[in-house]
PDB file of C-alpha atoms and ligand atoms in Angstrom:
ATOM      1  CA  UNK E   1      11.526  -7.585 -44.373  1.00  0.00           C
ATOM      2  CA  UNK E   2      14.014  -8.549 -41.801  1.00  0.00           C
ATOM      3  CA  UNK E   3      13.228  -5.639 -39.580  1.00  0.00           C
ATOM      4  CA  UNK E   4       9.410  -6.159 -39.697  1.00  0.00           C
ATOM      5  CA  UNK E   5      10.308 -10.183 -38.744  1.00  0.00           C
ATOM      6  CA  UNK E   6      12.275  -8.953 -35.805  1.00  0.00           C
ATOM      7  CA  UNK E   7       9.671  -6.364 -34.675  1.00  0.00           C
ATOM      8  CA  UNK E   8       6.950  -9.301 -34.861  1.00  0.00           C
ATOM      9  CA  UNK E   9       9.357 -11.492 -32.861  1.00  0.00           C
ATOM     10  CA  UNK E  10       9.801  -8.904 -30.415  1.00  0.00           C
ATOM     11  CA  UNK E  11       5.831  -8.224 -30.189  1.00  0.00           C
ATOM     12  CA  UNK E  12       5.307 -12.007 -29.667  1.00  0.00           C
ATOM     13  CA  UNK E  13       8.055 -12.119 -26.888  1.00  0.00           C
ATOM     14  CA  UNK E  14       6.468  -9.241 -25.247  1.00  0.00           C
ATOM     15  CA  UNK E  15       2.870 -10.450 -25.273  1.00  0.00           C
ATOM     16  CA  UNK E  16       4.170 -13.716 -23.820  1.00  0.00           C
ATOM     17  CA  UNK E  17       5.510 -11.981 -20.972  1.00  0.00           C
ATOM     18  CA  UNK E  18       2.386 -10.150 -20.570  1.00  0.00           C
ATOM     19  CA  UNK E  19       0.443 -13.506 -20.478  1.00  0.00           C
ATOM     20  CA  UNK E  20       3.010 -14.744 -18.026  1.00  0.00           C
ATOM     21  CA  UNK E  21       2.046 -12.015 -15.677  1.00  0.00           C
ATOM     22  CA  UNK E  22      -1.335 -11.947 -16.127  1.00  0.00           C
ATOM     23  CA  UNK E  23      -1.716 -15.609 -15.642  1.00  0.00           C
ATOM     24  CA  UNK E  24      -1.435 -14.902 -11.633  1.00  0.00           C
ATOM     25  CA  UNK E  25      -4.935 -14.168 -10.463  1.00  0.00           C
ATOM     26  CA  UNK E  26      -4.639 -10.980  -8.083  1.00  0.00           C
ATOM     27  CA  UNK E  27      -6.141 -11.161  -4.649  1.00  0.00           C
ATOM     28  CA  UNK E  28      -8.446  -8.362  -4.195  1.00  0.00           C
ATOM     29  CA  UNK E  29      -7.621  -6.063  -1.120  1.00  0.00           C
ATOM     30  CA  UNK E  30     -10.139  -4.491   0.904  1.00  0.00           C
ATOM     31  CA  UNK E  31      -9.393  -0.765   0.937  1.00  0.00           C
ATOM     32  CA  UNK E  32     -11.352   1.308   3.266  1.00  0.00           C
ATOM     33  CA  UNK E  33     -10.079   4.916   3.833  1.00  0.00           C
ATOM     34  CA  UNK E  34     -12.566   5.322   6.584  1.00  0.00           C
ATOM     35  CA  UNK E  35     -11.393   2.143   8.729  1.00  0.00           C
ATOM     36  CA  UNK E  36      -8.781   4.393  10.813  1.00  0.00           C
ATOM     37  CA  UNK E  37      -8.024   1.418  12.987  1.00  0.00           C
ATOM     38  CA  UNK E  38      -6.979  -0.577  10.229  1.00  0.00           C
ATOM     39  CA  UNK E  39      -4.766   2.289   8.686  1.00  0.00           C
ATOM     40  CA  UNK E  40      -3.037   3.053  12.061  1.00  0.00           C
ATOM     41  CA  UNK E  41      -2.393  -0.774  12.554  1.00  0.00           C
ATOM     42  CA  UNK E  42      -0.999  -0.857   8.877  1.00  0.00           C
ATOM     43  CA  UNK E  43       1.296   2.154   9.916  1.00  0.00           C
ATOM     44  CA  UNK E  44       2.686   0.107  12.729  1.00  0.00           C
ATOM     45  CA  UNK E  45       3.195  -2.850  10.688  1.00  0.00           C
ATOM     46  CA  UNK E  46       5.128  -0.758   8.016  1.00  0.00           C
ATOM     47  CA  UNK E  47       7.446   0.800  10.651  1.00  0.00           C
ATOM     48  CA  UNK E  48       8.139  -2.615  12.289  1.00  0.00           C
ATOM     49  CA  UNK E  49       8.736  -4.736   8.960  1.00  0.00           C
ATOM     50  CA  UNK E  50       9.510  -2.520   6.039  1.00  0.00           C
ATOM     51  CA  UNK E  51      10.990   1.014   7.306  1.00  0.00           C
ATOM     52  CA  UNK E  52      14.185  -0.827   7.795  1.00  0.00           C
ATOM     53  CA  UNK E  53      14.631  -0.628   4.031  1.00  0.00           C
ATOM     54  CA  UNK E  54      11.913   1.402   2.566  1.00  0.00           C
ATOM     55  CA  UNK E  55      11.045   5.044   3.044  1.00  0.00           C
ATOM     56  CA  UNK E  56       7.887   6.919   2.652  1.00  0.00           C
ATOM     57  CA  UNK E  57       9.025  10.387   1.862  1.00  0.00           C
ATOM     58  CA  UNK E  58       5.877  12.147   1.320  1.00  0.00           C
ATOM     59  CA  UNK E  59       4.783  11.519   4.914  1.00  0.00           C
ATOM     60  CA  UNK E  60       5.545  13.161   8.216  1.00  0.00           C
ATOM     61  CA  UNK E  61       4.698  11.401  11.503  1.00  0.00           C
ATOM     62  CA  UNK E  62       2.857  14.757  12.382  1.00  0.00           C
ATOM     63  CA  UNK E  63       0.587  14.033   9.232  1.00  0.00           C
ATOM     64  CA  UNK E  64      -0.499  10.717  10.715  1.00  0.00           C
ATOM     65  CA  UNK E  65      -1.434  12.247  14.006  1.00  0.00           C
ATOM     66  CA  UNK E  66      -3.223  15.017  12.416  1.00  0.00           C
ATOM     67  CA  UNK E  67      -5.299  12.656   9.860  1.00  0.00           C
ATOM     68  CA  UNK E  68      -6.312  10.280  12.688  1.00  0.00           C
ATOM     69  CA  UNK E  69      -6.933  12.881  15.526  1.00  0.00           C
ATOM     70  CA  UNK E  70      -4.125  11.110  17.663  1.00  0.00           C
ATOM     71  CA  UNK E  71      -1.916  12.649  20.096  1.00  0.00           C
ATOM     72  CA  UNK E  72       1.494  13.491  19.007  1.00  0.00           C
ATOM     73  CA  UNK E  73       3.072  11.570  21.941  1.00  0.00           C
ATOM     74  CA  UNK E  74       0.865   8.611  20.943  1.00  0.00           C
ATOM     75  CA  UNK E  75       2.194   8.515  17.529  1.00  0.00           C
ATOM     76  CA  UNK E  76       5.829   8.711  18.576  1.00  0.00           C
ATOM     77  CA  UNK E  77       5.314   5.977  21.234  1.00  0.00           C
ATOM     78  CA  UNK E  78       3.180   3.539  19.205  1.00  0.00           C
ATOM     79  CA  UNK E  79       4.020   4.047  15.520  1.00  0.00           C
ATOM     80  CA  UNK E  80       7.277   5.974  14.924  1.00  0.00           C
ATOM     81  CA  UNK E  81      10.696   4.284  15.311  1.00  0.00           C
ATOM     82  CA  UNK E  82      12.768   5.191  18.377  1.00  0.00           C
ATOM     83  CA  UNK E  83      14.370   8.491  18.296  1.00  0.00           C
ATOM     84  CA  UNK E  84      12.210   9.959  15.502  1.00  0.00           C
ATOM     85  CA  UNK E  85      10.494  13.318  16.240  1.00  0.00           C
ATOM     86  CA  UNK E  86       7.068  14.290  15.147  1.00  0.00           C
ATOM     87  CA  UNK E  87       8.346  16.551  12.321  1.00  0.00           C
ATOM     88  CA  UNK E  88      10.329  13.622  10.884  1.00  0.00           C
ATOM     89  CA  UNK E  89       9.521  12.215   7.344  1.00  0.00           C
ATOM     90  CA  UNK E  90       9.257   8.419   7.364  1.00  0.00           C
ATOM     91  CA  UNK E  91      12.747   7.833   6.063  1.00  0.00           C
ATOM     92  CA  UNK E  92      14.564   4.583   6.276  1.00  0.00           C
ATOM     93  CA  UNK E  93      17.809   4.257   8.433  1.00  0.00           C
ATOM     94  CA  UNK E  94      19.300   2.088   5.601  1.00  0.00           C
ATOM     95  CA  UNK E  95      21.733   4.076   3.106  1.00  0.00           C
ATOM     96  CA  UNK E  96      21.429   3.528  -0.609  1.00  0.00           C
ATOM     97  CA  UNK E  97      25.103   2.279  -0.903  1.00  0.00           C
ATOM     98  CA  UNK E  98      24.553  -0.569   1.867  1.00  0.00           C
ATOM     99  CA  UNK E  99      21.337  -1.553   0.143  1.00  0.00           C
ATOM    100  CA  UNK E 100      22.539  -1.908  -3.354  1.00  0.00           C
ATOM    101  CA  UNK E 101      25.541  -3.778  -1.980  1.00  0.00           C
ATOM    102  CA  UNK E 102      23.326  -6.385  -0.239  1.00  0.00           C
ATOM    103  CA  UNK E 103      20.378  -6.629  -2.494  1.00  0.00           C
ATOM    104  CA  UNK E 104      22.045  -5.515  -5.964  1.00  0.00           C
ATOM    105  CA  UNK E 105      19.100  -2.887  -6.057  1.00  0.00           C
ATOM    106  CA  UNK E 106      17.793  -0.220  -3.934  1.00  0.00           C
ATOM    107  CA  UNK E 107      14.369  -0.820  -2.260  1.00  0.00           C
ATOM    108  CA  UNK E 108      12.427   1.949  -3.720  1.00  0.00           C
ATOM    109  CA  UNK E 109      10.469   4.716  -1.877  1.00  0.00           C
ATOM    110  CA  UNK E 110       6.692   3.524  -1.458  1.00  0.00           C
ATOM    111  CA  UNK E 111       5.107   6.774  -1.195  1.00  0.00           C
ATOM    112  CA  UNK E 112       3.060   6.251  -4.516  1.00  0.00           C
ATOM    113  CA  UNK E 113       3.369   2.341  -4.752  1.00  0.00           C
ATOM    114  CA  UNK E 114      -0.368   1.877  -4.281  1.00  0.00           C
ATOM    115  CA  UNK E 115      -0.943   4.211  -7.172  1.00  0.00           C
ATOM    116  CA  UNK E 116       1.554   2.650  -9.513  1.00  0.00           C
ATOM    117  CA  UNK E 117       1.039  -0.980  -8.607  1.00  0.00           C
ATOM    118  CA  UNK E 118      -2.428  -1.000  -7.306  1.00  0.00           C
ATOM    119  CA  UNK E 119      -3.824  -2.240  -4.001  1.00  0.00           C
ATOM    120  CA  UNK E 120      -4.529  -5.828  -5.351  1.00  0.00           C
ATOM    121  CA  UNK E 121      -1.217  -6.295  -6.656  1.00  0.00           C
ATOM    122  CA  UNK E 122       0.152  -5.270  -3.449  1.00  0.00           C
ATOM    123  CA  UNK E 123      -2.063  -7.444  -1.530  1.00  0.00           C
ATOM    124  CA  UNK E 124      -1.138 -10.357  -3.726  1.00  0.00           C
ATOM    125  CA  UNK E 125       2.698  -9.666  -3.683  1.00  0.00           C
ATOM    126  CA  UNK E 126       3.017  -9.400  -0.080  1.00  0.00           C
ATOM    127  CA  UNK E 127       1.323 -12.694   0.349  1.00  0.00           C
ATOM    128  CA  UNK E 128       2.924 -14.798  -2.374  1.00  0.00           C
ATOM    129  CA  UNK E 129       6.389 -15.266  -1.347  1.00  0.00           C
ATOM    130  CA  UNK E 130       7.512 -18.905  -1.913  1.00  0.00           C
ATOM    131  CA  UNK E 131      10.717 -21.070  -1.059  1.00  0.00           C
ATOM    132  CA  UNK E 132      12.866 -21.325  -4.080  1.00  0.00           C
ATOM    133  CA  UNK E 133      16.404 -22.642  -3.181  1.00  0.00           C
ATOM    134  CA  UNK E 134      17.836 -21.768  -6.663  1.00  0.00           C
ATOM    135  CA  UNK E 135      17.590 -17.966  -5.784  1.00  0.00           C
ATOM    136  CA  UNK E 136      20.279 -16.249  -3.729  1.00  0.00           C
ATOM    137  CA  UNK E 137      17.677 -15.290  -1.126  1.00  0.00           C
ATOM    138  CA  UNK E 138      16.152 -18.649  -1.064  1.00  0.00           C
ATOM    139  CA  UNK E 139      12.756 -17.258  -2.108  1.00  0.00           C
ATOM    140  CA  UNK E 140      10.815 -16.081  -5.187  1.00  0.00           C
ATOM    141  CA  UNK E 141       7.358 -14.393  -5.709  1.00  0.00           C
ATOM    142  CA  UNK E 142       4.287 -15.134  -7.934  1.00  0.00           C
ATOM    143  CA  UNK E 143       3.775 -11.516  -9.161  1.00  0.00           C
ATOM    144  CA  UNK E 144       7.307 -10.172  -9.020  1.00  0.00           C
ATOM    145  CA  UNK E 145       9.573 -12.865 -10.590  1.00  0.00           C
ATOM    146  CA  UNK E 146      13.232 -13.023  -9.192  1.00  0.00           C
ATOM    147  CA  UNK E 147      12.449 -10.279  -6.761  1.00  0.00           C
ATOM    148  CA  UNK E 148      15.516  -8.840  -4.761  1.00  0.00           C
ATOM    149  CA  UNK E 149      13.570  -8.553  -1.746  1.00  0.00           C
ATOM    150  CA  UNK E 150      13.754 -11.027   1.061  1.00  0.00           C
ATOM    151  CA  UNK E 151      10.590 -12.646   2.587  1.00  0.00           C
ATOM    152  CA  UNK E 152      10.303 -10.589   5.644  1.00  0.00           C
ATOM    153  CA  UNK E 153       7.081 -12.520   6.855  1.00  0.00           C
ATOM    154  CA  UNK E 154       8.808 -15.947   6.654  1.00  0.00           C
ATOM    155  CA  UNK E 155       8.250 -16.616  10.364  1.00  0.00           C
ATOM    156  CA  UNK E 156       4.888 -14.838  10.749  1.00  0.00           C
ATOM    157  CA  UNK E 157       3.292 -16.494   7.566  1.00  0.00           C
ATOM    158  CA  UNK E 158       5.303 -19.610   7.470  1.00  0.00           C
ATOM    159  CA  UNK E 159       6.977 -21.017   4.342  1.00  0.00           C
ATOM    160  CA  UNK E 160       5.032 -21.613   1.146  1.00  0.00           C
ATOM    161  CA  UNK E 161       6.046 -24.248  -1.191  1.00  0.00           C
ATOM    162  CA  UNK E 162       4.853 -24.167  -4.959  1.00  0.00           C
ATOM    163  CA  UNK E 163       2.850 -26.749  -6.564  1.00  0.00           C
ATOM    164  CA  UNK E 164       3.434 -27.294 -10.214  1.00  0.00           C
ATOM    165  CA  UNK E 165       1.347 -28.211 -13.306  1.00  0.00           C
ATOM    166  CA  UNK E 166       1.834 -28.568 -16.924  1.00  0.00           C
ATOM    167  CA  UNK E 167       0.465 -26.071 -19.193  1.00  0.00           C
ATOM    168  CA  UNK E 168       1.349 -26.310 -22.901  1.00  0.00           C
ATOM    169  CA  UNK E 169       4.413 -28.387 -22.086  1.00  0.00           C
ATOM    170  CA  UNK E 170       5.584 -25.753 -19.645  1.00  0.00           C
ATOM    171  CA  UNK E 171       5.931 -26.240 -15.912  1.00  0.00           C
ATOM    172  CA  UNK E 172       3.980 -23.596 -14.134  1.00  0.00           C
ATOM    173  CA  UNK E 173       2.882 -22.925 -10.500  1.00  0.00           C
ATOM    174  CA  UNK E 174      -0.576 -23.690  -9.895  1.00  0.00           C
ATOM    175  CA  UNK E 175      -0.789 -22.919  -6.261  1.00  0.00           C
ATOM    176  CA  UNK E 176       1.123 -22.246  -2.967  1.00  0.00           C
ATOM    177  CA  UNK E 177       0.762 -24.556   0.079  1.00  0.00           C
ATOM    178  CA  UNK E 178       1.935 -23.708   3.454  1.00  0.00           C
ATOM    179  CA  UNK E 179       4.602 -26.218   3.978  1.00  0.00           C
ATOM    180  CA  UNK E 180       5.645 -24.896   7.423  1.00  0.00           C
ATOM    181  CA  UNK E 181       3.058 -23.125   9.359  1.00  0.00           C
ATOM    182  CA  UNK E 182       3.870 -19.399  10.657  1.00  0.00           C
ATOM    183  CA  UNK E 183       3.460 -17.917  14.188  1.00  0.00           C
ATOM    184  CA  UNK E 184       0.030 -16.535  13.394  1.00  0.00           C
ATOM    185  CA  UNK E 185      -2.916 -18.102  11.650  1.00  0.00           C
ATOM    186  CA  UNK E 186      -3.440 -17.571   7.711  1.00  0.00           C
ATOM    187  CA  UNK E 187      -6.672 -15.517   8.808  1.00  0.00           C
ATOM    188  CA  UNK E 188      -4.543 -13.089  11.097  1.00  0.00           C
ATOM    189  CA  UNK E 189      -1.899 -12.864   8.662  1.00  0.00           C
ATOM    190  CA  UNK E 190      -4.131 -11.910   5.635  1.00  0.00           C
ATOM    191  CA  UNK E 191      -5.878  -9.194   8.094  1.00  0.00           C
ATOM    192  CA  UNK E 192      -2.370  -7.935   8.916  1.00  0.00           C
ATOM    193  CA  UNK E 193      -1.415  -7.587   5.146  1.00  0.00           C
ATOM    194  CA  UNK E 194      -4.694  -5.959   4.239  1.00  0.00           C
ATOM    195  CA  UNK E 195      -4.201  -3.051   7.055  1.00  0.00           C
ATOM    196  CA  UNK E 196      -0.746  -2.674   5.577  1.00  0.00           C
ATOM    197  CA  UNK E 197      -1.942  -2.289   2.112  1.00  0.00           C
ATOM    198  CA  UNK E 198      -4.877   0.032   3.538  1.00  0.00           C
ATOM    199  CA  UNK E 199      -2.040   2.047   5.026  1.00  0.00           C
ATOM    200  CA  UNK E 200      -0.052   2.227   1.555  1.00  0.00           C
ATOM    201  CA  UNK E 201      -3.237   3.240  -0.312  1.00  0.00           C
ATOM    202  CA  UNK E 202      -3.867   6.008   2.391  1.00  0.00           C
ATOM    203  CA  UNK E 203      -0.212   7.214   2.111  1.00  0.00           C
ATOM    204  CA  UNK E 204      -0.602   7.487  -1.758  1.00  0.00           C
ATOM    205  CA  UNK E 205      -3.577   9.839  -1.203  1.00  0.00           C
ATOM    206  CA  UNK E 206      -3.626  11.299   2.235  1.00  0.00           C
ATOM    207  CA  UNK E 207      -5.339  14.510   0.814  1.00  0.00           C
ATOM    208  CA  UNK E 208      -8.621  12.178   0.378  1.00  0.00           C
ATOM    209  CA  UNK E 209      -9.114  12.335   4.242  1.00  0.00           C
ATOM    210  CA  UNK E 210      -8.794  16.164   4.167  1.00  0.00           C
ATOM    211  CA  UNK E 211     -11.036  16.509   1.033  1.00  0.00           C
ATOM    212  CA  UNK E 212     -13.819  14.413   2.597  1.00  0.00           C
ATOM    213  CA  UNK E 213     -13.602  16.540   5.807  1.00  0.00           C
ATOM    214  CA  UNK E 214     -13.734  19.930   3.738  1.00  0.00           C
ATOM    215  CA  UNK E 215     -16.840  18.180   1.867  1.00  0.00           C
ATOM    216  CA  UNK E 216     -18.729  18.246   5.312  1.00  0.00           C
ATOM    217  CA  UNK E 217     -17.763  21.982   5.934  1.00  0.00           C
ATOM    218  CA  UNK E 218     -18.890  22.992   2.597  1.00  0.00           C
ATOM    219  CA  UNK E 219     -22.358  21.267   2.852  1.00  0.00           C
ATOM    220  CA  UNK E 220     -22.850  22.596   6.422  1.00  0.00           C
ATOM    221  CA  UNK E 221     -22.242  26.034   4.886  1.00  0.00           C
ATOM    222  CA  UNK E 222     -24.425  25.560   1.899  1.00  0.00           C
ATOM    223  CA  UNK E 223     -27.648  24.387   4.203  1.00  0.00           C
ATOM    224  CA  UNK E 224     -26.761  27.351   6.734  1.00  0.00           C
ATOM    225  CA  UNK E 225     -26.870  29.719   3.547  1.00  0.00           C
ATOM    226  CA  UNK E 226     -29.947  28.349   2.189  1.00  0.00           C
ATOM    227  CA  UNK E 227     -31.908  28.979   5.466  1.00  0.00           C
ATOM    228  CA  UNK E 228     -30.621  32.507   5.608  1.00  0.00           C
ATOM    229  CA  UNK E 229     -31.617  33.158   1.970  1.00  0.00           C
ATOM    230  CA  UNK E 230     -35.072  31.943   2.657  1.00  0.00           C
ATOM    231  CA  UNK E 231     -35.458  33.999   5.621  1.00  0.00           C
ATOM    232  CA  UNK E 232     -34.368  36.958   3.836  1.00  0.00           C
ATOM    233  CA  UNK E 233     -36.676  36.358   0.844  1.00  0.00           C
ATOM    234  CA  UNK E 234     -39.593  36.087   3.134  1.00  0.00           C
ATOM    235  CA  UNK E 235     -38.503  39.198   4.892  1.00  0.00           C
ATOM    236  CA  UNK E 236     -38.257  41.323   1.457  1.00  0.00           C
ATOM    237  CA  UNK E 237     -41.418  39.738  -0.031  1.00  0.00           C
ATOM    238  CA  UNK E 238     -43.378  40.768   2.994  1.00  0.00           C
ATOM    239  CA  UNK E 239     -43.517  44.584   2.303  1.00  0.00           C
ATOM    240  CA  UNK E 240     -44.360  43.948  -1.490  1.00  0.00           C
ATOM    241  CA  UNK E 241     -47.385  41.699  -0.445  1.00  0.00           C
TER     242      UNK E 241
HETATM  243  C1  HEC M 301      15.703  -6.270   3.946  1.00  0.00           C
HETATM  244  C2  HEC M 301      15.018  -5.142   3.013  1.00  0.00           C
HETATM  245  C3  HEC M 301      13.584  -4.941   2.854  1.00  0.00           C
HETATM  246  C4  HEC M 301      12.728  -5.021   3.606  1.00  0.00           C
HETATM  247  C5  HEC M 301      12.757  -5.286   5.081  1.00  0.00           C
HETATM  248  C6  HEC M 301      11.455  -4.946   2.731  1.00  0.00           C
HETATM  249  N1  HEC M 301      11.966  -4.479   1.420  1.00  0.00           N
HETATM  250 FE1  HEC M 301      10.552  -4.435  -0.122  1.00  0.00          FE
HETATM  251  N2  HEC M 301      12.097  -4.462  -1.437  1.00  0.00           N
HETATM  252  C7  HEC M 301      13.386  -4.583  -0.957  1.00  0.00           C
HETATM  253  C8  HEC M 301      14.117  -4.536  -2.227  1.00  0.00           C
HETATM  254  C9  HEC M 301      15.744  -4.736  -2.241  1.00  0.00           C
HETATM  255  C10 HEC M 301      13.207  -4.173  -3.224  1.00  0.00           C
HETATM  256  C11 HEC M 301      13.772  -4.217  -4.804  1.00  0.00           C
HETATM  257  C12 HEC M 301      13.399  -5.516  -5.416  1.00  0.00           C
HETATM  258  C13 HEC M 301      13.777  -5.744  -6.757  1.00  0.00           C
HETATM  259  O1  HEC M 301      13.669  -4.702  -7.613  1.00  0.00           O
HETATM  260  O2  HEC M 301      14.146  -6.817  -7.257  1.00  0.00           O
HETATM  261  C14 HEC M 301      11.839  -4.327  -2.638  1.00  0.00           C
HETATM  262  C15 HEC M 301      10.854  -4.208  -3.615  1.00  0.00           C
HETATM  263  C16 HEC M 301       9.623  -3.971  -2.801  1.00  0.00           C
HETATM  264  C17 HEC M 301       8.363  -3.609  -3.640  1.00  0.00           C
HETATM  265  C18 HEC M 301       8.271  -3.689  -5.259  1.00  0.00           C
HETATM  266  C19 HEC M 301       8.519  -2.352  -5.666  1.00  0.00           C
HETATM  267  C20 HEC M 301       8.389  -2.262  -7.166  1.00  0.00           C
HETATM  268  O3  HEC M 301       9.503  -2.211  -7.833  1.00  0.00           O
HETATM  269  O4  HEC M 301       7.270  -2.218  -7.634  1.00  0.00           O
HETATM  270  C21 HEC M 301       7.276  -3.606  -2.753  1.00  0.00           C
HETATM  271  C22 HEC M 301       6.080  -3.301  -3.151  1.00  0.00           C
HETATM  272  C23 HEC M 301       7.928  -3.577  -1.559  1.00  0.00           C
HETATM  273  N3  HEC M 301       9.167  -3.928  -1.423  1.00  0.00           N
HETATM  274  C24 HEC M 301       7.002  -3.617  -0.256  1.00  0.00           C
HETATM  275  C25 HEC M 301       7.659  -3.847   0.922  1.00  0.00           C
HETATM  276  C26 HEC M 301       6.928  -3.939   2.082  1.00  0.00           C
HETATM  277  C27 HEC M 301       5.450  -3.592   2.275  1.00  0.00           C
HETATM  278  C28 HEC M 301       7.709  -4.038   3.135  1.00  0.00           C
HETATM  279  C29 HEC M 301       7.355  -4.474   4.585  1.00  0.00           C
HETATM  280  C30 HEC M 301       6.472  -5.561   4.787  1.00  0.00           C
HETATM  281  C31 HEC M 301       9.017  -4.355   2.548  1.00  0.00           C
HETATM  282  N4  HEC M 301       9.054  -4.247   1.299  1.00  0.00           N
HETATM  283  C32 HEC M 301      10.042  -4.627   3.375  1.00  0.00           C
HETATM  284  C33 HEC M 301      13.895  -4.713   0.291  1.00  0.00           C
HETATM  285  C34 HEC M 301      13.122  -4.743   1.545  1.00  0.00           C
END
């Protein structure tokens, strides 16, 4: 009896938690694996704002050059950090010891993040940091409560303040407003985040581009084969007729 009671309490608490997370509406990302300019721009943004803490161990710079038909030198100059070689993986310069000392938790590798969290979640996460003076980093996040990551875009996006409403006697955040404007317009910021998420989605499945390329070769081969077999058939039946 006691056991079943504690299980039902546990279940109730769990479902409350789920409800709390679900109450935030995710902002859909516009993922387009064909939009190469967007993905390449996203890679630049990643190296500039994220690689300081997060790695993407599944990808080498050479792979980006190959997938987007870019010159190796161009990738090294425009995307990779200084000192990297084309054969390097996207490793962060930060070591795990320092990061756990500074943030209390290691920034995870982001190779598969678009698969585990989903593109819409990432799009929402990166845009919904807000000021929260009660937190050690002075910031919090709508979809990742009490997150241990600082808001790396506070200058670009500006500072967002939460607006509260009452729901069932509880104070909940209804929206975020831009208290202090950033150095880029909201539209420019959203486009940049979308490019970054498009890049993270590509990273989660870089074989997709190769598969699509292979698909075209296979179709081409089938058409040629069809023509040859048609011609052969005509040739054979000529003698029979
Ligand atoms: C100053 C270091 C730092 C920088 C720069 C940084 N992050 Fe983080 N990030 C962290 C830490 C630490 C965590 C772990 C937070 C936690 O678990 O509370 C994290 C967590 C995350 C998560 C959540 C992972 C999960 O558990 O699902 C995502 C996604 C993420 N970061 C993406 C990014 C992106 C994209 C950028 C670049 C725009 C970036 N981060 C820049 C430190 C950083």
